[in-house]
Coordinates of C-alpha atoms and ligand atoms in Angstrom, one line a residue:
M1 CA 49.6 6.8 23.1
L2 CA 48.6 4.7 20.1
N3 CA 51.5 2.1 19.6
R4 CA 52.0 0.8 15.9
K5 CA 49.7 -2.4 16.6
N6 CA 46.9 -0.2 18.1
A7 CA 47.3 2.5 15.4
A8 CA 46.8 -0.4 12.6
L9 CA 43.8 -1.7 14.4
F10 CA 42.5 1.9 14.9
S11 CA 42.7 2.6 11.3
V12 CA 41.2 -0.7 10.3
L13 CA 38.2 0.2 12.7
T14 CA 37.9 3.7 10.9
V15 CA 37.7 2.0 7.6
T16 CA 35.0 -0.3 8.7
L17 CA 33.0 2.4 10.2
T18 CA 33.4 4.9 7.2
S19 CA 32.3 2.2 4.8
E20 CA 29.5 0.7 6.8
A21 CA 28.1 3.3 9.2
W22 CA 29.1 6.5 7.8
A23 CA 28.7 6.1 4.1
Q24 CA 25.1 4.6 4.5
E25 CA 22.4 7.1 5.4
T26 CA 19.4 6.0 7.2
W27 CA 16.2 7.2 5.3
D28 CA 12.8 7.2 7.2
M29 CA 9.7 6.6 5.3
A30 CA 6.6 8.0 7.0
L31 CA 3.4 5.8 6.2
A32 CA -0.2 6.6 7.6
Y33 CA -1.7 3.3 7.1
P34 CA -1.3 -0.1 9.0
S35 CA 1.6 -2.3 8.3
S36 CA -0.9 -5.0 7.2
N37 CA -2.4 -3.0 4.7
Y38 CA -1.2 -3.6 1.0
H39 CA -0.1 0.0 0.6
S40 CA 2.2 -0.3 3.7
E41 CA 3.4 -3.9 2.4
L42 CA 4.3 -2.5 -1.0
A43 CA 6.3 0.4 0.8
S44 CA 8.2 -2.3 2.8
D45 CA 9.1 -4.2 -0.4
F46 CA 10.0 -0.9 -1.9
A47 CA 12.5 -0.2 0.9
S48 CA 14.0 -3.7 1.0
M49 CA 14.7 -3.8 -2.7
V50 CA 16.2 -0.4 -2.6
N51 CA 18.3 -1.4 0.3
E52 CA 19.3 -4.7 -1.3
N53 CA 20.5 -3.0 -4.5
Q54 CA 22.7 0.0 -3.4
D55 CA 24.6 1.1 -0.6
E56 CA 24.0 4.7 -0.3
I57 CA 20.8 4.7 1.7
N58 CA 19.0 2.4 4.0
I59 CA 15.2 3.1 4.0
T60 CA 13.3 2.3 7.2
T61 CA 9.5 2.4 7.1
H62 CA 7.3 3.6 9.8
P63 CA 3.6 2.6 9.3
G64 CA 0.3 3.6 11.0
G65 CA 1.3 7.2 11.5
S66 CA 4.0 6.2 13.8
L67 CA 6.7 8.7 12.7
Y68 CA 4.1 11.3 11.4
G69 CA 0.4 11.2 11.2
G70 CA -1.4 11.2 7.8
G71 CA -1.9 15.0 8.0
Q72 CA 1.7 15.9 8.7
I73 CA 3.3 13.6 6.0
Y74 CA 3.3 15.9 3.0
S75 CA 4.6 18.9 4.9
S76 CA 7.2 16.9 6.7
T77 CA 8.5 15.3 3.6
R78 CA 8.4 19.0 1.9
R79 CA 10.4 20.4 4.7
G80 CA 12.9 17.5 4.8
L81 CA 12.0 16.4 8.2
V82 CA 11.7 13.0 6.7
P83 CA 13.1 12.1 3.3
L84 CA 10.3 9.8 2.2
G85 CA 6.5 9.7 2.8
E86 CA 3.3 8.2 1.5
R87 CA 0.3 10.5 1.4
F88 CA -3.3 10.0 0.3
I89 CA -3.4 12.5 -2.7
S90 CA -6.8 13.9 -2.7
A91 CA -6.4 14.9 1.1
L92 CA -4.1 17.6 -0.5
S93 CA -6.4 19.1 -2.8
N94 CA -6.7 22.2 -0.8
E95 CA -2.9 22.6 -1.5
D96 CA -3.5 22.5 -5.2
A97 CA -6.6 21.4 -7.3
I98 CA -4.4 18.9 -9.3
F99 CA -4.5 16.6 -6.0
G100 CA -8.1 16.5 -6.3
I101 CA -8.6 15.0 -9.4
D102 CA -8.7 11.3 -8.8
A103 CA -11.7 11.9 -6.1
I104 CA -14.1 13.3 -8.3
P105 CA -17.2 11.2 -8.0
F106 CA -18.0 9.1 -11.1
L107 CA -15.2 10.6 -13.4
A108 CA -13.2 7.3 -13.2
T109 CA -15.0 4.2 -11.8
N110 CA -12.9 1.2 -12.7
F111 CA -9.2 0.4 -12.6
D112 CA -8.7 1.0 -16.3
E113 CA -10.3 4.5 -16.2
A114 CA -8.4 5.3 -12.9
K115 CA -5.1 4.4 -14.7
A116 CA -5.9 6.6 -17.6
L117 CA -6.8 9.5 -15.4
Y118 CA -3.6 9.0 -13.7
E119 CA -1.4 9.0 -17.0
A120 CA -3.4 12.2 -18.0
S121 CA -2.9 14.1 -14.8
K122 CA 0.6 12.9 -13.9
P123 CA 2.7 15.6 -15.7
K124 CA 0.9 18.3 -13.9
M125 CA 1.2 16.6 -10.6
Q126 CA 4.9 16.1 -11.1
E127 CA 5.1 19.8 -11.9
V128 CA 3.1 20.9 -8.8
L129 CA 5.3 18.5 -6.6
E130 CA 8.6 19.8 -8.0
A131 CA 7.5 23.5 -7.3
N132 CA 7.0 22.2 -3.5
N133 CA 10.3 20.5 -3.4
L134 CA 9.0 17.2 -3.8
K135 CA 9.5 14.2 -6.3
L136 CA 6.8 11.7 -7.1
L137 CA 8.2 8.0 -6.8
Y138 CA 5.1 6.0 -7.4
S139 CA 1.3 6.0 -6.9
V140 CA -0.8 3.1 -6.2
P141 CA -4.7 3.1 -6.1
W142 CA -7.3 2.3 -3.5
P143 CA -10.1 -0.1 -4.6
P144 CA -13.4 1.6 -5.7
Q145 CA -15.1 3.7 -3.1
G146 CA -18.6 2.9 -1.7
L147 CA -20.7 4.3 1.0
Y148 CA -20.9 2.7 4.3
V149 CA -24.0 3.4 6.4
N150 CA -26.1 2.0 9.2
N151 CA -29.6 1.9 7.6
E152 CA -30.6 1.0 4.1
I153 CA -30.9 4.1 1.9
N154 CA -32.8 5.0 -1.0
S155 CA -31.9 8.4 -1.9
I156 CA -29.4 10.9 -0.5
E157 CA -32.1 12.4 1.4
D158 CA -31.7 9.5 3.8
M159 CA -28.2 10.7 4.7
Q160 CA -29.5 14.0 6.3
G161 CA -27.8 14.7 9.4
V162 CA -25.7 11.7 9.5
R163 CA -22.3 12.0 11.2
F164 CA -20.0 11.4 8.4
R165 CA -16.2 10.5 8.5
A166 CA -14.3 12.6 5.8
F167 CA -10.9 12.0 4.8
D168 CA -10.2 14.6 2.4
P169 CA -11.9 17.7 0.9
T170 CA -13.9 15.7 -1.6
T171 CA -15.6 13.6 1.0
E172 CA -16.2 16.7 3.0
R173 CA -18.0 18.2 0.1
V174 CA -20.0 15.1 -0.9
A175 CA -21.1 15.1 2.8
E176 CA -22.2 18.5 2.7
L177 CA -24.2 17.9 -0.7
M178 CA -25.7 15.1 0.8
G179 CA -26.9 17.2 4.0
A180 CA -24.7 14.8 6.2
T181 CA -22.3 16.3 8.9
P182 CA -18.6 15.8 8.0
T183 CA -15.8 15.3 10.5
S184 CA -12.3 14.9 9.3
I185 CA -10.7 11.6 10.6
E186 CA -7.5 9.8 9.6
A187 CA -7.6 6.0 9.0
A188 CA -5.5 5.6 12.1
D189 CA -8.3 7.0 14.3
L190 CA -11.0 5.4 12.6
T191 CA -11.9 2.5 15.0
Q192 CA -12.1 4.8 17.9
A193 CA -14.3 7.3 16.0
F194 CA -16.8 4.7 15.0
A195 CA -16.7 3.0 18.6
T196 CA -17.5 6.2 20.2
G197 CA -20.0 7.2 17.6
V198 CA -18.2 10.4 16.4
A199 CA -18.6 8.8 13.1
E200 CA -21.7 6.5 11.8
S201 CA -21.0 6.6 8.1
M202 CA -18.2 7.1 5.4
F203 CA -16.9 6.5 2.0
G204 CA -14.3 3.9 1.3
S205 CA -13.0 0.9 -0.4
G206 CA -13.3 -2.4 1.3
S207 CA -9.6 -2.0 2.3
T208 CA -9.9 0.5 5.1
A209 CA -13.0 -1.0 6.4
Y210 CA -11.2 -4.5 6.6
D211 CA -8.3 -3.0 8.5
S212 CA -10.5 -1.4 11.0
K213 CA -13.2 -4.1 11.2
L214 CA -15.9 -1.7 10.4
W215 CA -18.5 -4.5 10.5
E216 CA -18.4 -4.2 14.4
H217 CA -20.0 -0.6 13.9
V218 CA -21.6 -0.4 10.4
D219 CA -24.4 -2.7 8.7
Y220 CA -24.1 -2.0 5.0
W221 CA -21.7 -0.9 2.0
Y222 CA -23.3 0.5 -1.1
D223 CA -20.9 -0.8 -3.7
I224 CA -21.4 2.2 -6.1
G225 CA -17.6 2.3 -7.5
A226 CA -17.7 6.1 -7.1
W227 CA -14.1 6.7 -7.6
L228 CA -10.5 5.1 -7.2
P229 CA -8.4 7.6 -5.2
K230 CA -4.7 6.8 -5.1
N231 CA -1.9 7.2 -2.5
M232 CA 1.6 8.6 -3.5
V233 CA 5.0 8.1 -2.4
I234 CA 7.2 11.4 -2.3
V235 CA 10.8 12.1 -1.8
N236 CA 12.1 15.5 -0.6
L237 CA 13.7 17.0 -4.0
D238 CA 17.0 18.4 -2.1
M239 CA 17.7 15.1 -0.6
W240 CA 16.9 13.4 -3.8
N241 CA 19.2 15.7 -5.8
A242 CA 22.1 15.0 -3.3
L243 CA 22.0 11.3 -4.0
R244 CA 24.5 9.7 -6.5
Q245 CA 23.0 8.9 -10.0
D246 CA 23.5 5.2 -9.6
T247 CA 21.4 5.2 -6.3
R248 CA 18.8 7.3 -8.0
D249 CA 18.3 4.8 -11.0
V250 CA 18.1 2.0 -8.5
V251 CA 15.1 3.8 -6.6
L252 CA 13.5 4.9 -9.8
A253 CA 13.6 1.3 -11.3
T254 CA 12.2 0.0 -8.0
A255 CA 9.5 2.7 -7.7
A256 CA 8.4 1.7 -11.2
D257 CA 8.3 -2.0 -10.4
I258 CA 6.3 -1.4 -7.1
E259 CA 3.7 0.9 -8.8
R260 CA 3.1 -1.9 -11.3
Q261 CA 2.7 -4.7 -8.5
G262 CA 0.6 -2.0 -6.5
W263 CA -1.9 -1.6 -9.3
E264 CA -2.1 -5.5 -9.8
K265 CA -2.5 -6.0 -6.0
A266 CA -5.4 -3.4 -5.7
I267 CA -7.3 -5.1 -8.5
E268 CA -6.7 -8.6 -7.0
L269 CA -7.8 -7.4 -3.4
D270 CA -10.8 -5.6 -4.4
G271 CA -12.9 -8.8 -4.7
W272 CA -11.2 -10.4 -1.7
Y273 CA -12.1 -7.3 0.7
K274 CA -15.7 -7.5 -0.5
E275 CA -15.7 -11.3 0.4
Q276 CA -14.3 -10.4 4.0
L277 CA -17.1 -7.8 4.6
A278 CA -19.8 -10.0 3.5
D279 CA -18.4 -13.1 5.5
N280 CA -18.3 -10.8 8.5
G281 CA -21.9 -9.9 8.3
M282 CA -21.8 -6.5 6.5
G283 CA -24.6 -6.4 3.7
I284 CA -23.2 -5.5 0.2
M285 CA -25.8 -3.4 -1.3
D286 CA -26.6 -2.1 -4.9
A287 CA -27.6 1.5 -5.1
S288 CA -31.2 2.3 -6.1
D289 CA -31.8 4.1 -9.6
Q290 CA -32.7 7.2 -7.4
L291 CA -29.6 7.0 -5.3
E292 CA -27.4 6.6 -8.4
A293 CA -29.1 9.4 -10.1
D294 CA -28.6 11.5 -6.8
F295 CA -24.8 10.6 -6.8
E296 CA -24.3 11.3 -10.6
A297 CA -25.8 14.8 -10.0
I298 CA -23.3 15.3 -7.2
G299 CA -20.5 14.0 -9.4
E300 CA -21.3 16.4 -12.4
Q301 CA -21.5 19.4 -9.9
M302 CA -18.0 18.4 -8.3
L303 CA -16.4 18.0 -11.8
Q304 CA -17.7 21.5 -12.7
D305 CA -16.2 22.8 -9.4
W306 CA -13.0 21.2 -10.1
L307 CA -12.8 22.6 -13.7
D308 CA -13.7 26.2 -12.3
R309 CA -10.9 25.8 -9.9
S310 CA -8.3 24.2 -12.1
G311 CA -8.8 26.5 -15.0
E312 CA -7.2 25.7 -18.4
Y313 CA -4.9 22.8 -17.3
G314 CA -7.8 21.1 -15.9
E315 CA -10.1 21.0 -19.1
E316 CA -6.6 19.8 -20.9
I317 CA -6.3 16.9 -18.5
I318 CA -10.0 15.8 -18.7
S319 CA -10.0 16.0 -22.4
T320 CA -6.7 13.9 -22.7
Y321 CA -8.4 11.4 -20.4
R322 CA -11.5 11.3 -22.3
G323 CA -9.4 10.7 -25.5
E324 CA -10.5 13.9 -27.1
S325 CA -7.2 15.4 -27.8
Ligands
PCA401 N1 -9.1 4.1 2.4 C1 -8.6 5.6 2.8 C2 -8.9 6.4 1.6 C3 -9.6 5.6 0.8 C4 -9.7 4.4 1.4 O1 -10.4 3.4 0.8 C5 -8.8 6.0 4.0 O2 -10.1 5.5 4.5 O3 -8.4 6.7 4.6

């Protein structure tokens, strides 16, 4: 039986539990890249800032594919198995053509162009995400993509039969067009793939190569600035809609702040990554005229493929991007 003193204590405990443990919901955030990568660091800053400024949710980040691997993050967030996730956008281009826009070779080759392409494509991307029960919170680019290879190359003919790590349908297609043999491998499995010879070449920025010490397996990086793909942070829309308005305001303001910081960070790190690759013995190479021309031809073909697939909205986005509308 509860006497009066115990009853009072019991109610104090209940109130404490209600306000601290029950009211605040833990929100997991699934990340595919290592905790030391700037994308994961930004996500961790995002979580801390959101946690500090409201009391409805408490975000916990799970980097390196520790909660869901890169390949599961989009569907898990869509289904509400996890409220928040970060996914490499162009890996989703088989879901919808819009997700392939920032991985068309040579369409946007520097940060300013990548930003303009992002702005031009964002409304359609938001629309497609909402139709999939998701909301876009922020998106941050990878530095420009180059080609990692073990031998010097003069034209794409030198890529014939090379075992090639693909990370999205675009890199798979480029590999096919080069005559290389693509294998789909997430960043978390990269070191293993190169160590065992499953892969011997890939596209990528200096970032992922730095994270996985690629210089231990690959000798050259052709700095061709082919495209700047992005990650996006998404939230399950039902869970988002169930939040209080003041909480949503905090999350949106934080997301905008992190997105701005993320673009600055990627720009700042671009040169730094290249230095790290060079300091660790990787040859940073310029493409020959032939190689450049070969890639431009691949880029044109892939833009045409994308326009055929996306139809009218694709034409509109490209002309907005090019400042023609
Ligand atoms: N790194 C990511 C995608 C683009 C990049 O530079 C990766 O290798 O998975």
